Structure formats: structure tokens, C-alpha cells
CSV table of C-alpha atoms in Angstrom, one decimal:
chain,number,residue,atom,x,y,z
A,1,MET,CA,1.6,181.3,-2.0
A,2,PRO,CA,4.0,178.3,-2.4
A,3,LYS,CA,3.1,175.1,-0.8
A,4,GLY,CA,5.6,173.1,1.4
A,5,ASN,CA,8.7,174.7,2.7
A,6,GLU,CA,8.7,178.5,2.2
A,7,ARG,CA,12.5,178.8,2.1
A,8,GLY,CA,12.7,176.9,-1.2
A,9,ALA,CA,14.4,173.7,0.2
A,10,SER,CA,14.0,170.6,-1.9
A,11,ASN,CA,11.0,168.3,-1.2
A,12,LEU,CA,13.1,165.4,0.2
A,13,SER,CA,11.5,163.4,2.9
A,14,GLY,CA,13.1,162.9,6.4
A,15,PRO,CA,15.1,159.7,5.6
A,16,GLN,CA,16.3,161.0,2.3
A,17,LYS,CA,17.5,164.2,4.0
A,18,SER,CA,19.3,162.3,6.6
A,19,LEU,CA,21.2,160.3,4.0
A,20,ILE,CA,22.4,163.5,2.3
A,21,TYR,CA,23.9,164.7,5.6
A,22,VAL,CA,25.0,161.4,7.2
A,23,TRP,CA,26.9,159.7,4.3
A,24,PRO,CA,29.4,162.5,3.7
A,25,GLY,CA,30.1,162.6,7.4
A,26,VAL,CA,30.7,158.8,7.5
A,27,ALA,CA,33.0,159.1,4.4
A,28,LEU,CA,35.0,161.9,6.0
A,29,TRP,CA,35.2,159.9,9.3
A,30,LEU,CA,36.6,156.8,7.5
A,31,TRP,CA,38.9,158.6,5.1
A,32,PRO,CA,41.8,159.2,7.5
A,33,GLY,CA,41.7,155.6,8.6
A,34,PHE,CA,42.4,154.4,5.1
A,35,ALA,CA,45.4,156.8,4.7
A,36,ARG,CA,46.7,155.7,8.1
A,37,ALA,CA,46.6,152.0,7.4
A,38,GLU,CA,49.8,152.2,5.3
A,39,GLU,CA,51.7,154.0,8.1
A,40,ALA,CA,50.6,151.6,10.8
A,41,THR,CA,53.9,149.6,10.7
A,42,GLN,CA,56.2,152.6,11.0
A,43,LEU,CA,57.3,153.9,14.4
A,44,SER,CA,56.0,157.4,15.1
A,45,ALA,CA,58.1,159.9,17.1
A,46,GLY,CA,55.0,161.7,18.3
A,47,ASP,CA,53.3,158.5,19.5
A,48,THR,CA,56.5,157.3,21.2
A,49,ALA,CA,57.0,160.7,22.9
A,50,TRP,CA,53.4,160.7,24.1
A,51,VAL,CA,53.6,157.2,25.6
A,52,LEU,CA,56.9,158.1,27.4
A,53,VAL,CA,55.4,161.3,28.8
A,54,SER,CA,52.3,159.4,29.9
A,55,SER,CA,54.5,156.8,31.6
A,56,ALA,CA,56.3,159.5,33.5
A,57,LEU,CA,52.9,161.0,34.6
A,58,VAL,CA,51.7,157.7,35.9
A,59,LEU,CA,55.1,157.3,37.7
A,60,MET,CA,54.5,160.7,39.3
A,61,MET,CA,51.1,159.6,40.4
A,62,THR,CA,52.5,156.6,42.1
A,63,VAL,CA,55.5,157.7,44.0
A,64,PRO,CA,54.9,161.2,45.2
A,65,GLY,CA,51.2,161.3,44.5
A,66,LEU,CA,49.9,158.2,46.3
A,67,ALA,CA,52.7,158.2,48.8
A,68,LEU,CA,51.9,161.6,50.1
A,69,PHE,CA,48.2,161.3,49.8
A,70,TYR,CA,48.0,158.1,51.8
A,71,GLY,CA,50.7,159.5,54.2
A,72,GLY,CA,48.4,162.3,55.0
A,73,LEU,CA,45.5,160.0,55.8
A,74,VAL,CA,47.3,157.9,58.5
A,75,ARG,CA,48.5,158.6,62.1
A,76,ARG,CA,51.8,160.3,62.5
A,77,LYS,CA,53.6,157.1,63.6
A,78,ASN,CA,52.6,155.3,60.4
A,79,VAL,CA,53.5,158.0,57.8
A,80,LEU,CA,56.9,156.6,56.9
A,81,GLY,CA,55.5,153.0,56.5
A,82,THR,CA,52.8,154.3,54.3
A,83,LEU,CA,55.2,156.3,52.1
A,84,MET,CA,57.4,153.2,51.8
A,85,HIS,CA,54.4,151.2,50.5
A,86,SER,CA,54.4,153.2,47.3
A,87,PHE,CA,58.2,153.3,46.9
A,88,ILE,CA,58.8,149.6,47.5
A,89,LEU,CA,55.8,148.6,45.4
A,90,LEU,CA,57.1,150.6,42.4
A,91,ALA,CA,60.5,148.8,42.7
A,92,MET,CA,59.1,145.3,43.4
A,93,ILE,CA,56.4,145.3,40.7
A,94,SER,CA,58.8,146.8,38.2
A,95,ILE,CA,61.1,143.8,38.8
A,96,GLN,CA,58.1,141.4,38.6
A,97,TRP,CA,56.9,143.1,35.4
A,98,VAL,CA,60.3,142.8,33.7
A,99,LEU,CA,60.9,139.1,34.8
A,100,TRP,CA,57.6,137.5,34.2
A,101,GLY,CA,54.6,139.9,34.5
A,102,TYR,CA,54.8,141.5,31.1
A,103,SER,CA,55.0,138.0,29.5
A,104,LEU,CA,52.0,136.7,31.4
A,105,ALA,CA,50.0,139.8,30.5
A,106,PHE,CA,51.0,140.4,26.9
A,107,GLY,CA,52.6,137.2,25.7
A,108,PRO,CA,50.8,135.0,23.1
A,109,ASP,CA,47.6,133.5,24.4
A,110,VAL,CA,47.6,130.2,26.4
A,111,GLY,CA,44.0,128.9,26.7
A,112,GLY,CA,42.5,132.4,26.9
A,113,LEU,CA,43.6,132.8,30.5
A,114,PHE,CA,47.1,134.3,30.4
A,115,GLY,CA,50.1,134.8,28.1
A,116,ASN,CA,52.9,132.3,27.6
A,117,LEU,CA,56.4,133.0,28.8
A,118,GLN,CA,57.7,134.2,25.4
A,119,TYR,CA,58.8,137.6,26.8
A,120,LEU,CA,60.3,136.1,30.0
A,121,GLY,CA,62.9,138.5,31.2
A,122,LEU,CA,62.0,140.8,28.3
A,123,SER,CA,63.4,138.3,25.8
A,124,GLY,CA,62.4,139.5,22.3
A,125,VAL,CA,61.3,143.0,23.6
A,126,GLY,CA,63.2,145.7,21.8
A,127,THR,CA,62.9,148.7,19.6
A,128,GLU,CA,60.7,147.0,17.0
A,129,PRO,CA,57.0,147.9,16.9
A,130,ALA,CA,55.0,146.4,19.7
A,131,PRO,CA,52.4,143.7,18.7
A,132,TYR,CA,49.6,145.7,20.3
A,133,ALA,CA,50.8,149.2,19.3
A,134,LYS,CA,52.4,149.3,15.9
A,135,THR,CA,53.6,152.9,16.0
A,136,ILE,CA,55.7,152.8,19.2
A,137,PRO,CA,58.7,150.6,20.3
A,138,HIS,CA,58.0,147.5,22.2
A,139,LEU,CA,60.1,148.7,25.1
A,140,ALA,CA,58.1,151.9,25.4
A,141,TYR,CA,54.8,149.9,25.3
A,142,MET,CA,56.1,147.6,28.0
A,143,MET,CA,57.2,150.5,30.2
A,144,PHE,CA,53.8,152.2,29.8
A,145,GLN,CA,51.9,149.1,30.8
A,146,GLY,CA,54.3,148.5,33.6
A,147,MET,CA,53.5,151.8,35.2
A,148,PHE,CA,49.9,150.8,35.4
A,149,ALA,CA,50.9,147.4,36.8
A,150,ALA,CA,52.8,149.3,39.6
A,151,ILE,CA,50.1,151.9,40.4
A,152,THR,CA,47.3,149.3,40.7
A,153,PRO,CA,48.5,147.5,43.8
A,154,ALA,CA,49.7,150.9,45.2
A,155,LEU,CA,46.1,152.0,45.1
A,156,ILE,CA,45.1,149.0,47.1
A,157,THR,CA,47.5,150.1,49.9
A,158,GLY,CA,45.0,152.8,51.0
A,159,ALA,CA,42.6,150.0,52.0
A,160,PHE,CA,44.9,148.5,54.5
A,161,ALA,CA,47.1,151.4,55.7
A,162,GLU,CA,48.1,150.8,59.3
A,163,ARG,CA,46.5,147.3,59.3
A,164,MET,CA,49.1,145.0,57.7
A,165,LYS,CA,52.7,144.0,58.4
A,166,PHE,CA,55.2,145.1,55.8
A,167,LYS,CA,56.3,141.6,54.9
A,168,THR,CA,52.8,140.4,54.5
A,169,PHE,CA,52.1,143.4,52.3
A,170,LEU,CA,55.0,142.6,50.0
A,171,VAL,CA,53.9,139.0,49.6
A,172,PHE,CA,50.3,139.9,49.0
A,173,SER,CA,51.2,142.5,46.4
A,174,LEU,CA,53.5,140.2,44.5
A,175,VAL,CA,50.9,137.4,44.5
A,176,TRP,CA,48.1,139.8,43.6
A,177,ALA,CA,50.1,141.3,40.7
A,178,THR,CA,51.0,137.8,39.4
A,179,PHE,CA,47.7,136.0,39.7
A,180,ILE,CA,45.2,138.8,39.5
A,181,TYR,CA,46.6,141.8,37.6
A,182,ASP,CA,48.6,140.0,34.9
A,183,PRO,CA,45.8,137.6,33.8
A,184,LEU,CA,43.2,140.4,33.8
A,185,ALA,CA,45.5,142.6,31.7
A,186,HIS,CA,45.8,139.7,29.3
A,187,TRP,CA,42.0,139.3,29.0
A,188,VAL,CA,41.6,143.0,28.1
């Protein structure tokens, strides 16, 4: 009767067996990354399409999604005002994002707190690859990030539905997006 493993496997110990199984897996995991490093500076139609579709999905979550959701949570007399919160926020934060928000969030670092105003008014943002996403156009990256800049204060509106005047809401949202959201997006 044979000693050890009856199935005839080799007499490797636990750590040696794990090396046999782990290292080929690590090599296969790393191999596509080496091949992809050369392509990193080329725009990808698939990546660009995915970012644009994702931006459209976030847009749909903001305007009809949050607007109707929060509209259904308030009293009948406040439904229109609650719907307008999402619509006006999308417009206002989009303008803020284009004029100075994107630059504060994704411009070159100033003291580790926020970006400089290199992209003020989208100056220098075009169809070339984005600095943080080398396979999509800079404008597509800006739009994708802008949708999240718009939905974030729209999510906050549920906390003060029926409790805040509309003008106060607009000022709060603009100040919040500029001094809270944009620096935090830069830190990430």
C-alpha cells in the first residue's frame, strides 16, 4: 500500500503547491495590463460610448427619477416646487460646472485643496484625451463628471423638501457645489 497521497499527486508541501497555482494566475492577471499600456494614449470608441451612455443614465436619474420620486413624497401643493428643484439644479449646476466647477475639481493641484482655474470656461478642454482618463475625450469626461456634480445636490433636496424657499435653495446649492463638492471631487 503506497504511503502519502493515494491518487499519485506529487509530494509537494502546502506552500510549494500554492506557488504552483498562484503564480500562473498572477501572470495571467498582469499580462493584459502590459498589452494595454501601449494603447493607453489612444481614444477608444467603446470607452467613449460607455461614458456617454453612463452620462445619459445619470441624467435620467436626476431629472425624471429624483424629480418624480421626491414629488411623490411631498404634499400635493408642493409637488411642482419639488419637481422644479431637480430641473433647475441640473441647469444651474451645469452652468457652474462649465464656468468654474470642472476647473476647481479637476484642474492642476493648488496646495492639495482644489484645482487651479486652468479649465475656466472649459478653456483647453476638447477632444484630446482627458488627463485622468486616457481613452476618452476630455469633453466626454467633463460631461460624465458634471452629471454627478448635478445629481449630488439634487439628492440633498429630499432633506429639505417643503422646508426651504426657492431662492435660498438656489444660493445654498450653488455655494455647496462650489465650496464642498468641487474640492471633495478634487481630493478623490
